[in-house]
XYZ file of C-alpha atoms in Angstrom:
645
model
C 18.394 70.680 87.809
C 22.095 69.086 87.146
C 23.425 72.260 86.209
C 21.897 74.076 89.121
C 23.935 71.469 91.694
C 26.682 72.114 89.403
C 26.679 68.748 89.025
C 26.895 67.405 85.253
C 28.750 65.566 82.774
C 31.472 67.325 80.474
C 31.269 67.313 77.003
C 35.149 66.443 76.910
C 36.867 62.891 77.100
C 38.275 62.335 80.682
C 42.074 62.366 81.048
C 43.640 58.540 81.401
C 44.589 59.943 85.225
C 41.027 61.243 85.573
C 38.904 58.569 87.327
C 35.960 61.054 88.920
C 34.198 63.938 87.316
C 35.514 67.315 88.108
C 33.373 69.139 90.763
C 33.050 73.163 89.418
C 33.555 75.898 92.038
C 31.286 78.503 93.198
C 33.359 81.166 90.843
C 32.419 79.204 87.594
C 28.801 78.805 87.911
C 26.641 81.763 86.170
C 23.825 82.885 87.586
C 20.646 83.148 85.661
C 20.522 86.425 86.712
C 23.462 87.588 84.728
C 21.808 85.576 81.656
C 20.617 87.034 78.784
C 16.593 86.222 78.324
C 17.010 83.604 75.972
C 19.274 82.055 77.823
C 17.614 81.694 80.821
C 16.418 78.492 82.387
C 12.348 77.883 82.079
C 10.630 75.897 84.418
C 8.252 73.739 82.459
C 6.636 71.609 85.183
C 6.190 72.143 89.006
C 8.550 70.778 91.608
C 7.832 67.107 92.487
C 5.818 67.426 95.509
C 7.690 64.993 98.773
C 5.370 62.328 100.585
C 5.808 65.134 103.679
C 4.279 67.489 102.005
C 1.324 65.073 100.307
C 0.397 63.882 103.861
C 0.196 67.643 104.770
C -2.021 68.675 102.228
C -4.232 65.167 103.111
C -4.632 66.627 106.756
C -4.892 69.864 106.235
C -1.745 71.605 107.095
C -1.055 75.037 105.682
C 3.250 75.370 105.128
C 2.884 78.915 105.623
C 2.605 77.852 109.504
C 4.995 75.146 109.392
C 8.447 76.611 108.847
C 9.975 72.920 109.866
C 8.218 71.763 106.288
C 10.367 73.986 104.089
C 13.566 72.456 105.569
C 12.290 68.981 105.018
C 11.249 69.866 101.648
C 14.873 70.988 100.655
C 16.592 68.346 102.146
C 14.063 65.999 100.075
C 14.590 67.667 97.118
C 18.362 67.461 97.320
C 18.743 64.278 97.833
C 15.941 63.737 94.858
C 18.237 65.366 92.447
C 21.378 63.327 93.594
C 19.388 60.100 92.819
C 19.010 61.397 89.285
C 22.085 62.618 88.785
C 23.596 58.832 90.169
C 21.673 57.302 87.023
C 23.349 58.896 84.523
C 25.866 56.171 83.026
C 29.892 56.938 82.529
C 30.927 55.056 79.645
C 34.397 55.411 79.629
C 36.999 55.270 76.555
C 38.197 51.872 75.659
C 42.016 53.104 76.418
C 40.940 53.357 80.165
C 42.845 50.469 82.199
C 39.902 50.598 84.742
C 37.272 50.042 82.095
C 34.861 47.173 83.775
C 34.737 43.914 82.334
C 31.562 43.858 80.919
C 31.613 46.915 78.903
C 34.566 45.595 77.029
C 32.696 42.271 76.672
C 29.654 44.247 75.296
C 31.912 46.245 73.095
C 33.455 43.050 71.228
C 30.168 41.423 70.556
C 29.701 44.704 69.017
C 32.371 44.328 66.908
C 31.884 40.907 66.051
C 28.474 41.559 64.752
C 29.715 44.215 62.497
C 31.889 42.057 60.813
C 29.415 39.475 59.784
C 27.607 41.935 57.981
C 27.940 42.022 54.666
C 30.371 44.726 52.716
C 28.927 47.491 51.649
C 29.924 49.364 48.484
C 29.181 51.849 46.177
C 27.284 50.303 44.107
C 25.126 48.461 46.519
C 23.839 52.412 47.973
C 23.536 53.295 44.460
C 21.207 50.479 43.465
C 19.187 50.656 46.436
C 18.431 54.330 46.281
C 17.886 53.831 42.376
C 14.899 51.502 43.274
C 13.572 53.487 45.832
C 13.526 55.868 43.678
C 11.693 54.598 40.858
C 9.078 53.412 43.474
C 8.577 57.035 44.422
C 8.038 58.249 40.593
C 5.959 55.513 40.215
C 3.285 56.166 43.257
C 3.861 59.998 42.198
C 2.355 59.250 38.499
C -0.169 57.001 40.078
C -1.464 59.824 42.123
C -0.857 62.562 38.779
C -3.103 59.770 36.808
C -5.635 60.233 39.672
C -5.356 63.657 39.891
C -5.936 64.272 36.348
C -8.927 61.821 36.794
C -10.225 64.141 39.410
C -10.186 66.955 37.481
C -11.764 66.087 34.384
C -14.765 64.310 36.431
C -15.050 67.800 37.990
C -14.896 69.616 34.569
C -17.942 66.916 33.474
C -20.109 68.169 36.790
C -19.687 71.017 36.348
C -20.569 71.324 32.223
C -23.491 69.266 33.496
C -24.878 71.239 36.055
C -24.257 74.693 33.667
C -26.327 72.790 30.582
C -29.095 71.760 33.152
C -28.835 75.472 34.812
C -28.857 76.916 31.281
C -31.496 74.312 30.090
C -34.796 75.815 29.781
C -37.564 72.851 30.893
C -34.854 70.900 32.708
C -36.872 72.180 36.157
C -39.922 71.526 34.931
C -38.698 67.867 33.612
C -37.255 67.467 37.300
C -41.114 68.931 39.020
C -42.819 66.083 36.734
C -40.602 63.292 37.866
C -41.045 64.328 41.426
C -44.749 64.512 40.747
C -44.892 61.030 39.130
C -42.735 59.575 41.326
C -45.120 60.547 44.586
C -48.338 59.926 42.485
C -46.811 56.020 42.080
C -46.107 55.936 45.776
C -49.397 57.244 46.908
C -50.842 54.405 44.377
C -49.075 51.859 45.658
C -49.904 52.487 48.905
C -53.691 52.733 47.752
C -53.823 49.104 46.379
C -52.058 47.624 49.156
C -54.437 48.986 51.425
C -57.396 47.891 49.044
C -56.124 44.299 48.491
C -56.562 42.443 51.693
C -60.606 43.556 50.723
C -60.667 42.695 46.980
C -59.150 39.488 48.011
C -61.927 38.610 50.724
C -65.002 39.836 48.193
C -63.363 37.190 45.441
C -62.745 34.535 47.880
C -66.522 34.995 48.888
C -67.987 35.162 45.305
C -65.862 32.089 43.914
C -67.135 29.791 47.250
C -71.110 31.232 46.721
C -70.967 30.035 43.005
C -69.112 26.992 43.580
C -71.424 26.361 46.600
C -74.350 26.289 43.928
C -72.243 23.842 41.291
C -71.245 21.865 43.595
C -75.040 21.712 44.792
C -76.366 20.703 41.555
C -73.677 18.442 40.668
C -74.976 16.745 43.680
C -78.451 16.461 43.055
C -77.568 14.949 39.082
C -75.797 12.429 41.135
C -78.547 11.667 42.925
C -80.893 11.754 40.438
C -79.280 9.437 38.327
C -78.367 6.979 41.743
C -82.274 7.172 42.423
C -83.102 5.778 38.606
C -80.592 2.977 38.387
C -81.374 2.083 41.881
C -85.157 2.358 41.141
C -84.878 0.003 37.500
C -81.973 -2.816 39.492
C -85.277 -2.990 42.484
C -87.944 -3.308 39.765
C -85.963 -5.827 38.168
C -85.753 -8.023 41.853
C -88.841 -9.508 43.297
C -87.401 -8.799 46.539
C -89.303 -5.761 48.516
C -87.458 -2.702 47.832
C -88.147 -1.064 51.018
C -87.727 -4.104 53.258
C -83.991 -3.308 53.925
C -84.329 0.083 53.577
C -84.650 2.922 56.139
C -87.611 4.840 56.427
C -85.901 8.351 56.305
C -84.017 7.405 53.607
C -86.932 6.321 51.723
C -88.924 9.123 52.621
C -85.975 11.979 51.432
C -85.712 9.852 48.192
C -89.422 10.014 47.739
C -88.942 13.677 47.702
C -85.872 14.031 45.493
C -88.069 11.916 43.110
C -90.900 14.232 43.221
C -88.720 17.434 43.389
C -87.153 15.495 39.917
C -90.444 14.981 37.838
C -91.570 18.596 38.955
C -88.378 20.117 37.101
C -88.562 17.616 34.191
C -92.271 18.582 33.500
C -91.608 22.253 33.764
C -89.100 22.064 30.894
C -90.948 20.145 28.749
C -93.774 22.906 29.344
C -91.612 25.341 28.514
C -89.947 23.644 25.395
C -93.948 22.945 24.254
C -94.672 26.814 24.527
C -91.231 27.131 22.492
C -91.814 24.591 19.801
C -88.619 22.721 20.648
C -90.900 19.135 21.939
C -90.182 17.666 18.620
C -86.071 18.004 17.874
C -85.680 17.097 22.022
C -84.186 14.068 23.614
C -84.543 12.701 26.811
C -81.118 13.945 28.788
C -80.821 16.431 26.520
C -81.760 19.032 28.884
C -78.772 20.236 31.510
C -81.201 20.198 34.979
C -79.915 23.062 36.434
C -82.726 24.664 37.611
C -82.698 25.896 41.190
C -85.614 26.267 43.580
C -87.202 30.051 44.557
C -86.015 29.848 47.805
C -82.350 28.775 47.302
C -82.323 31.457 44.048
C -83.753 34.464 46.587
C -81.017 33.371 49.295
C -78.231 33.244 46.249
C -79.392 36.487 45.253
C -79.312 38.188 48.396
C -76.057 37.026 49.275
C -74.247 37.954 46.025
C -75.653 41.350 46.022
C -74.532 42.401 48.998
C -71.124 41.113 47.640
C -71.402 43.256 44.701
C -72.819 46.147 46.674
C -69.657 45.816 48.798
C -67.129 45.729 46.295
C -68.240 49.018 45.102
C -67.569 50.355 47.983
C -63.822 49.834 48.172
C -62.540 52.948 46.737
C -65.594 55.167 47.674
C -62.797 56.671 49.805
C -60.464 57.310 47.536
C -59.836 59.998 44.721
C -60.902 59.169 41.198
C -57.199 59.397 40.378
C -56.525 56.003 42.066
C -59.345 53.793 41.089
C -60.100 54.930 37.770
C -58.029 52.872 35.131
C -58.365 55.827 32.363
C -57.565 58.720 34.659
C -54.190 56.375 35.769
C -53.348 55.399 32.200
C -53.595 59.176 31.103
C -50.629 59.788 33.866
C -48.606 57.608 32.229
C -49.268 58.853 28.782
C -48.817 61.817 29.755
C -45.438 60.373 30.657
C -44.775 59.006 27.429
C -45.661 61.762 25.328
C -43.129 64.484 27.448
C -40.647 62.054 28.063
C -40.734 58.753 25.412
C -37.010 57.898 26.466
C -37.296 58.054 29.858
C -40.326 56.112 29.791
C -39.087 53.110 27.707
C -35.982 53.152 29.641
C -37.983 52.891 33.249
C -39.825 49.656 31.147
C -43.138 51.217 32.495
C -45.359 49.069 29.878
C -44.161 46.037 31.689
C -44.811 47.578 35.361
C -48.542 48.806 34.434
C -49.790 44.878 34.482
C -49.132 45.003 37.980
C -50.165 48.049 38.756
C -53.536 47.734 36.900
C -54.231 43.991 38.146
C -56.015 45.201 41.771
C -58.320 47.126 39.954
C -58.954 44.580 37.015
C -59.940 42.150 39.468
C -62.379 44.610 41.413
C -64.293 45.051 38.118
C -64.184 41.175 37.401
C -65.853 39.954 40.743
C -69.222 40.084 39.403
C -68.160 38.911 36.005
C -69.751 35.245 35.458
C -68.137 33.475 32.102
C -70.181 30.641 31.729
C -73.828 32.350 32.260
C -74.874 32.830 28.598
C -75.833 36.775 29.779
C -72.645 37.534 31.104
C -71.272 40.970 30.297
C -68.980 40.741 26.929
C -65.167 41.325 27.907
C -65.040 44.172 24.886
C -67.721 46.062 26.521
C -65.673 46.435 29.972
C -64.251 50.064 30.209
C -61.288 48.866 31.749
C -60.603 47.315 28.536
C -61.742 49.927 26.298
C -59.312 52.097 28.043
C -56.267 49.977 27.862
C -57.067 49.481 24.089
C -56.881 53.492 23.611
C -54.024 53.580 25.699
C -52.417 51.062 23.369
C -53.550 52.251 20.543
C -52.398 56.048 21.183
C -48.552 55.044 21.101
C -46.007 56.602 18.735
C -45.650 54.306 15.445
C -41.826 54.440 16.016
C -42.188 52.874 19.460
C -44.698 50.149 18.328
C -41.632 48.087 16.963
C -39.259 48.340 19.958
C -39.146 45.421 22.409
C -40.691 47.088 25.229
C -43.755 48.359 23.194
C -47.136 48.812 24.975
C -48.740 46.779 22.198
C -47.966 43.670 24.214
C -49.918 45.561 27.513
C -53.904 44.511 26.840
C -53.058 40.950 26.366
C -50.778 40.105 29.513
C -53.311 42.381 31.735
C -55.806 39.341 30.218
C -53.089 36.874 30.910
C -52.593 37.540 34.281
C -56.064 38.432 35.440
C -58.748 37.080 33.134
C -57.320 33.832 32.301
C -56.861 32.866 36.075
C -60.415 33.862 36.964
C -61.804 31.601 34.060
C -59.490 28.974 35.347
C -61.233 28.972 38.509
C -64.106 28.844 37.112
C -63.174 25.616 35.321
C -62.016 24.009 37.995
C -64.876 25.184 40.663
C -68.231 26.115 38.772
C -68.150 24.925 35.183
C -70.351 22.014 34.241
C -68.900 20.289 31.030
C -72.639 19.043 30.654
C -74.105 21.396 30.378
C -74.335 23.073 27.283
C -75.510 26.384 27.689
C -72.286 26.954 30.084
C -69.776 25.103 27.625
C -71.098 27.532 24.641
C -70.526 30.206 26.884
C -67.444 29.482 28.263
C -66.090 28.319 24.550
C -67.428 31.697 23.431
C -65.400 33.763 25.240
C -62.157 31.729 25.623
C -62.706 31.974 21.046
C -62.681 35.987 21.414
C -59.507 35.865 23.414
C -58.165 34.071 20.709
C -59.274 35.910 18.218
C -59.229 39.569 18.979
C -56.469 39.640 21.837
C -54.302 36.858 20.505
C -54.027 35.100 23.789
C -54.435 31.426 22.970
C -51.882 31.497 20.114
C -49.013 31.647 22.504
C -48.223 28.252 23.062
C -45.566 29.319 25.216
C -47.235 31.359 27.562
C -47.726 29.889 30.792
C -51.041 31.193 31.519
C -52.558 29.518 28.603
C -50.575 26.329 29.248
C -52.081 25.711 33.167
C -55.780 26.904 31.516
C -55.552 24.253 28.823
C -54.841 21.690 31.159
C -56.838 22.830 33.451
C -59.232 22.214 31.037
C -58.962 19.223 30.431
C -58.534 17.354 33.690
C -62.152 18.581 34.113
C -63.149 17.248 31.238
C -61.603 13.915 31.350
C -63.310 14.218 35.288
C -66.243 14.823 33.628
C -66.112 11.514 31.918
C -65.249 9.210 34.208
C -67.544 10.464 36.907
C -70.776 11.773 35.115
C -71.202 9.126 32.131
C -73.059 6.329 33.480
C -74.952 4.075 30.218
C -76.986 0.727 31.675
C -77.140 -2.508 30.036
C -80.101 -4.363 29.671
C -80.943 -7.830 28.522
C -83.091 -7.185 24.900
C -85.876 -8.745 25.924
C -86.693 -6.135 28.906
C -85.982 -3.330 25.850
C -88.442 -4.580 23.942
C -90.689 -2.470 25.407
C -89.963 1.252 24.506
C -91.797 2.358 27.419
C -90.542 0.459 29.966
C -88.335 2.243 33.040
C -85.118 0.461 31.801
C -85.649 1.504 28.058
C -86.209 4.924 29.152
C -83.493 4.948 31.495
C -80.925 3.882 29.256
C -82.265 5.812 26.215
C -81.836 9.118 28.939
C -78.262 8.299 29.957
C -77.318 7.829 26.107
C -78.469 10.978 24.894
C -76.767 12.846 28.201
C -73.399 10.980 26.697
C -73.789 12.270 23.501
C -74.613 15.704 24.673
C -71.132 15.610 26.623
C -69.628 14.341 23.227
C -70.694 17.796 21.700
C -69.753 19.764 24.711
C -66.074 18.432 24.455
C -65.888 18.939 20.373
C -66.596 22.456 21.122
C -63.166 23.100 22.227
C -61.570 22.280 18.963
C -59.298 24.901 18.006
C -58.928 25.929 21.711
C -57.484 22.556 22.474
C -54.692 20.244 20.748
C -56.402 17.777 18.143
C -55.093 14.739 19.525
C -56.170 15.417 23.247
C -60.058 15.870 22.071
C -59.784 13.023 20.158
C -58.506 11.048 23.247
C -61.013 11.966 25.519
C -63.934 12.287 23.061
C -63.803 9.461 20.590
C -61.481 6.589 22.516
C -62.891 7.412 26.386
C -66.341 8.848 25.558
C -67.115 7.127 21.847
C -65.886 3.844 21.749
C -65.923 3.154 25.371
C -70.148 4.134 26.130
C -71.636 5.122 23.353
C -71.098 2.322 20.783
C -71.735 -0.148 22.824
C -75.187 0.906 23.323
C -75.376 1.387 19.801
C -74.183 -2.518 18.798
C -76.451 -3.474 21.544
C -79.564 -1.504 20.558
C -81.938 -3.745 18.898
C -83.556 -1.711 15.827
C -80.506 -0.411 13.292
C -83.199 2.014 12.093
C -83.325 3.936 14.800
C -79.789 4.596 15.514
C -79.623 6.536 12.048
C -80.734 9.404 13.615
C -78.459 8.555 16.458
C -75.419 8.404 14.324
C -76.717 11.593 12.832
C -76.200 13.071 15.629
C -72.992 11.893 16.988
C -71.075 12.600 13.398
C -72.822 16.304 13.461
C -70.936 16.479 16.048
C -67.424 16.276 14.663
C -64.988 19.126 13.895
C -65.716 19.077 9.813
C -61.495 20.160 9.007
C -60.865 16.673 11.191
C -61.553 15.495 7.414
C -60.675 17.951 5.063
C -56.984 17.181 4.530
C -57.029 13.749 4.714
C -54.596 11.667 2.179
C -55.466 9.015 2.467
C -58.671 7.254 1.443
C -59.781 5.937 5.371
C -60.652 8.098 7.994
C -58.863 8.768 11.784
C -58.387 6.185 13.089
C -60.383 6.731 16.180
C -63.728 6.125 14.081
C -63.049 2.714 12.549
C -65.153 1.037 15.234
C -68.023 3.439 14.292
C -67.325 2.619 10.380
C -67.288 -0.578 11.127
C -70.838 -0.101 13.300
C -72.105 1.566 10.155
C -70.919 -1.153 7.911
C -72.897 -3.961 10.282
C -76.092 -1.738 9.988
C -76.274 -1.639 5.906
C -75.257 -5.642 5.400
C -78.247 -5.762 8.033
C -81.030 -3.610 6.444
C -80.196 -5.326 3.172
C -80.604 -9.019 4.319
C -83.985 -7.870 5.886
C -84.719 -6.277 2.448
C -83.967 -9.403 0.763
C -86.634 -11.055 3.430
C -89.173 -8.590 3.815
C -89.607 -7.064 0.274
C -92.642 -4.322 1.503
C -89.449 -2.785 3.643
C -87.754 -2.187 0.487
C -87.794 1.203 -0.375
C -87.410 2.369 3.536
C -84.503 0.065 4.025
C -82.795 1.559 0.449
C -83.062 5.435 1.907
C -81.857 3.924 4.981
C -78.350 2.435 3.303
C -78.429 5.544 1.353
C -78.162 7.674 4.658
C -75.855 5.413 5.982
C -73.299 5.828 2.860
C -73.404 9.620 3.354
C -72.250 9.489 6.420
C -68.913 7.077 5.518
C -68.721 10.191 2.934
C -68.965 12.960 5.527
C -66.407 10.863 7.513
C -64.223 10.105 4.952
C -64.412 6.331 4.863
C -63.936 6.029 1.517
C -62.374 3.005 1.591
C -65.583 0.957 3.639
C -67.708 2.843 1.255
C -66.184 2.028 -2.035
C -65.929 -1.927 -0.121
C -70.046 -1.852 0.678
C -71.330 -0.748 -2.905
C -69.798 -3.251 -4.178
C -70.768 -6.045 -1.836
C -74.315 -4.416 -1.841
C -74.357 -4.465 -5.716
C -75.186 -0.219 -4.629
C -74.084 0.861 -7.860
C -76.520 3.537 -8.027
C -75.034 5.300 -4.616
C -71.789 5.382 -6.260
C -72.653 9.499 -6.801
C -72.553 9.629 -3.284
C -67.964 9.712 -2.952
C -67.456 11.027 -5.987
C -65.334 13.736 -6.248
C -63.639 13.213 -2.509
């Protein structure tokens, strides 16, 4: 637009005389016309439209009908152009005498600044490009190190996918993962659809059966309340049922009767058996339950048992069934061993298999002496096959399947007997200890699940365990003391009453010995022989008033005692736990011989008496007491009796 006013700066430095551009004639302008076509001017935007003509096009004005617009518009554009041209700057040559003052001002600063810069050399260029240049090889190698990188990763992919292209079963390998890998999914999703209702049919099984324990738990309790409360009355010459309300009297009236109804129907039943004549009074567990509470038990946990096999009814064999789901995996293992190991599926299986495990356990009863054997359970007949079927050379890695049968136990059998322990179990009762012992022994034995001390399952059972024995104790042992002239008479309510409550303490005595082996030796003898021994039943033994009766007693309290508690003994005493009861047993021969000495016709009953008594310091191992009472006895003839221990 400059050049077309004619109007621009030269290229040449103006003359000292010069002091205004040089305005070009008519003559020297070429027109574009006369250009060639690359020379020619292009117009790259549109004219700048004037505020005249965008009011126009606002209102509607056409300019084809307004010749008085063009004018305007020329005369704006003109004077458009001349304010451009205006802002172009002159700077003139420092020789001009009319140069401005602030230009030269601007121009020494300029100066001034270059001098304070530092000299530059040579050398200095040299260096600096040096650096930057080794910067640039060394990003360049860098990137060649990456590149080269690159390229073998690619040469890797693709000699990987050519062997798994040229690979025969490597599509078939790839089909069986996919298979397996949707088969788990679809499992998964099986059980945790199924668990909210296995839960629920547990929950309800373990409250019904604890319902009933808790039940007859109760009614010993009362039983035993009723007695000492009936023998403390007798003993008072007050009125028993002055104070007393007539309800309650009237409900224990029939806990009475319901009592001596139960008690006479076992000792029927041990008549028709032959068993009157070895029995004891408290001997027997009264745990009997009445028609109608047995029907409405039975009823209830059949429909629970009915219900749980109902779960999976909807489901296809291939998810509920713990062979068909264990031949999946072996299938697995056999194709694929590395794989398999590698995925640690033996250790994943536990968890799979535990839903299932504990739908077949909810009718499973461990301390009812009837109770379906755990070896007999296909579930575990199948994981022992499954087990048993893996490859010798696998059986010795780390993640073997060896391991598999007993942590499925661990982590589903062992928990279920807990509760049972802790909800159900009655340590007095024998029938449910042997059964309970029983099964906890085969564990040990044939699945080797006790023997891992560090195991946590077996840790929380043991003491689980035992706080319900030691409950047990303190709770359910309850021995009376008399004055000996009221037991006197053998018949009387207090004889029998304590004679009833000593022979249910020495039944719990047996129960708790049964665990030996299954428990630590020191714990049983804690609870047995220190809480349970010396604390109740000795002292009705020092307080009894006949010594030859409690032979039989003693009997059976020593027949109760693990025999290897004496076996490999050093020394010539026994545990210490029993030196109160040797020292019982030494009172009780010095006795029957002074009454010998008196009563000569009691001779020869009084001499098998000591004899019996000597035996069991023998069986004991209280060598030392018996070597001590043959020789204050003059006994030399029992002297056979320790030798050779």
């Amino acid at each position: 637009m400059a050049r077309a006013q004619a109007d621009f700066i030269p290229l040449h430095s103006l003359g000292r005389d010069d002091t205004s551009v040089p305005k070009l004639n008519d003559e020297d302008l070429i027109s574009d016309d006369e250009l060639d076509d690359h020379e020619r001017r292009i117009d790259f935007t549109e004219l700048l439209k004037t505020q005249r003509q965008r009011m126009a096009e606002e209102i509607g004005v056409n300019e084809s009908d307004d010749e008085s617009l063009k004018s305007e518009e020329n005369d704006d554009q003109n004077l458009w152009e001349q304010h451009q041209i205006k802002r172009v700057k002159l700077f003139p040559s420092p020789s001009i005498e009319t140069a401005s003052q602030p230009s030269t001002l601007i121009m020494s600063m300029t100066l001034d600044t270059l001098r304070k810069l530092p000299p530059i050399n040579l050398e200095t260029v040299k260096k600096r490009l040096t650096n930057r240049l080794e910067s640039l090889q060394e990003v360049y190698r860098s990137h060649q190190r990456e590149h080269e990188k690159i390229q073998v990763s690619a040469e890797s992919s693709q000699c990987t996918i050519e062997h798994l292209e040229d690979t025969n079963d490597s599509g078939h390998r790839y089909k069986f993962y996919q298979e397996m890998r949707t088969y788990v999914q679809n499992l998964i999703n099986c059980f945790n659809e199924k668990i909210c209702v296995i839960d629920e049919l547990e929950s309800e099984m373990h409250q019904l059966l604890g319902q009933q324990a808790r039940t007859l738990l109760q009614r010993r309790q009362d039983d035993v309340q009723d007695e000492s409360t009936d023998v403390w009355q007798l003993s008072n010459t007050a009125d028993a049922s002055s104070g007393s309300d007539i309800d309650c009297v009237k409900a224990k009236q029939r806990r009475v009767e319901k009592r001596e109804m139960r008690r006479a129907h076992r000792e029927r039943l041990r008549n028709v058996a032959g068993q009157e004549a070895d029995h004891h009074k408290g001997l027997s567990s009264d745990d009997e339950v009445a028609p109608a509470d047995m029907s409405d038990f039975r009823e209830k946990e059949d429909r629970i048992l009915k219900e749980s096999k109902k779960i999976f009814e909807d489901v296809h064999k291939d998810f509920y069934s713990v062979d068909r789901i264990l031949a999946k995996f072996e299938l697995w293992r056999q194709k694929f061993p590395d794989s398999y190991y590698d995925a640690y599926v033996g250790l994943c299986l536990q968890k799979i298999l535990n839903p299932l495990v504990r739908m077949h356990l909810i009718g499973w009863n461990p301390i009812k002496p009837d109770c379906l054997d755990l070896a007999e359970m296909p579930w575990i007949l199948a994981l022992e096959e499954f087990c048993h079927m893996e490859d010798e050379r696998f059986k010795r890695t780390e993640n073997s399947d060896t391991r598999l049968l007993p942590i499925v136990i661990e982590k589903t059998v062992m928990p279920k007997i807990e509760g049972f322990v802790i909800h159900v179990w009655d340590p007095l009762s024998s029938s449910q200890t042997q059964s309970l012992v029983q099964i906890c022994r085969k564990l040990k034995e044939e699945y080797a699940v006790f023997k891992d001390e560090q195991s946590k399952a077996t840790q929380v059972l043991r003491k689980t365990i035992v706080m319900r024995i030691t409950m047990s104790v303190e709770e359910d042992v309850f021995i009376p003391l008399y004055p000996k002239s009221i037991l006197e008479d053998r018949t009387s309510i207090h004889s029998q009453f304590q004679e009833r409550q000593f022979w249910s303490a020495v039944k719990l005595l047996g129960n708790i010995l049964q665990w030996d082996g299954l428990l630590p030796e020191p714990i049983l003898q804690d609870i047995g022989l220190d809480k349970l021994l010396n604390r109740y039943i000795l002292l009705i033994l020092q307080t009894s008033l006949s010594d030859l009766e409690n032979i039989e007693k003693c009997k059976k309290i020593i027949a109760c005692f693990p025999k290897y508690w004496f076996e490999n003994l050093k020394r010539r005493s026994s545990i210490p736990q029993l030196e109160n009861l040797c020292r019982y047993l030494l009172q009780s021969i010095r006795t029957i011989y002074e009454n010998d000495a008196i009563t000569p016709e009691t001779k020869n009953s009084g001499r098998e008496a000591i004899k019996e008594i000597v035996k069991m310091l023998v069986v004991i191992h209280a060598l030392d007491h018996t070597e001590t009472i043959i020789n204050e006895c003059k006994l030399e003839d029992l002297e056979w009796v320790f030798e050779g221990n």
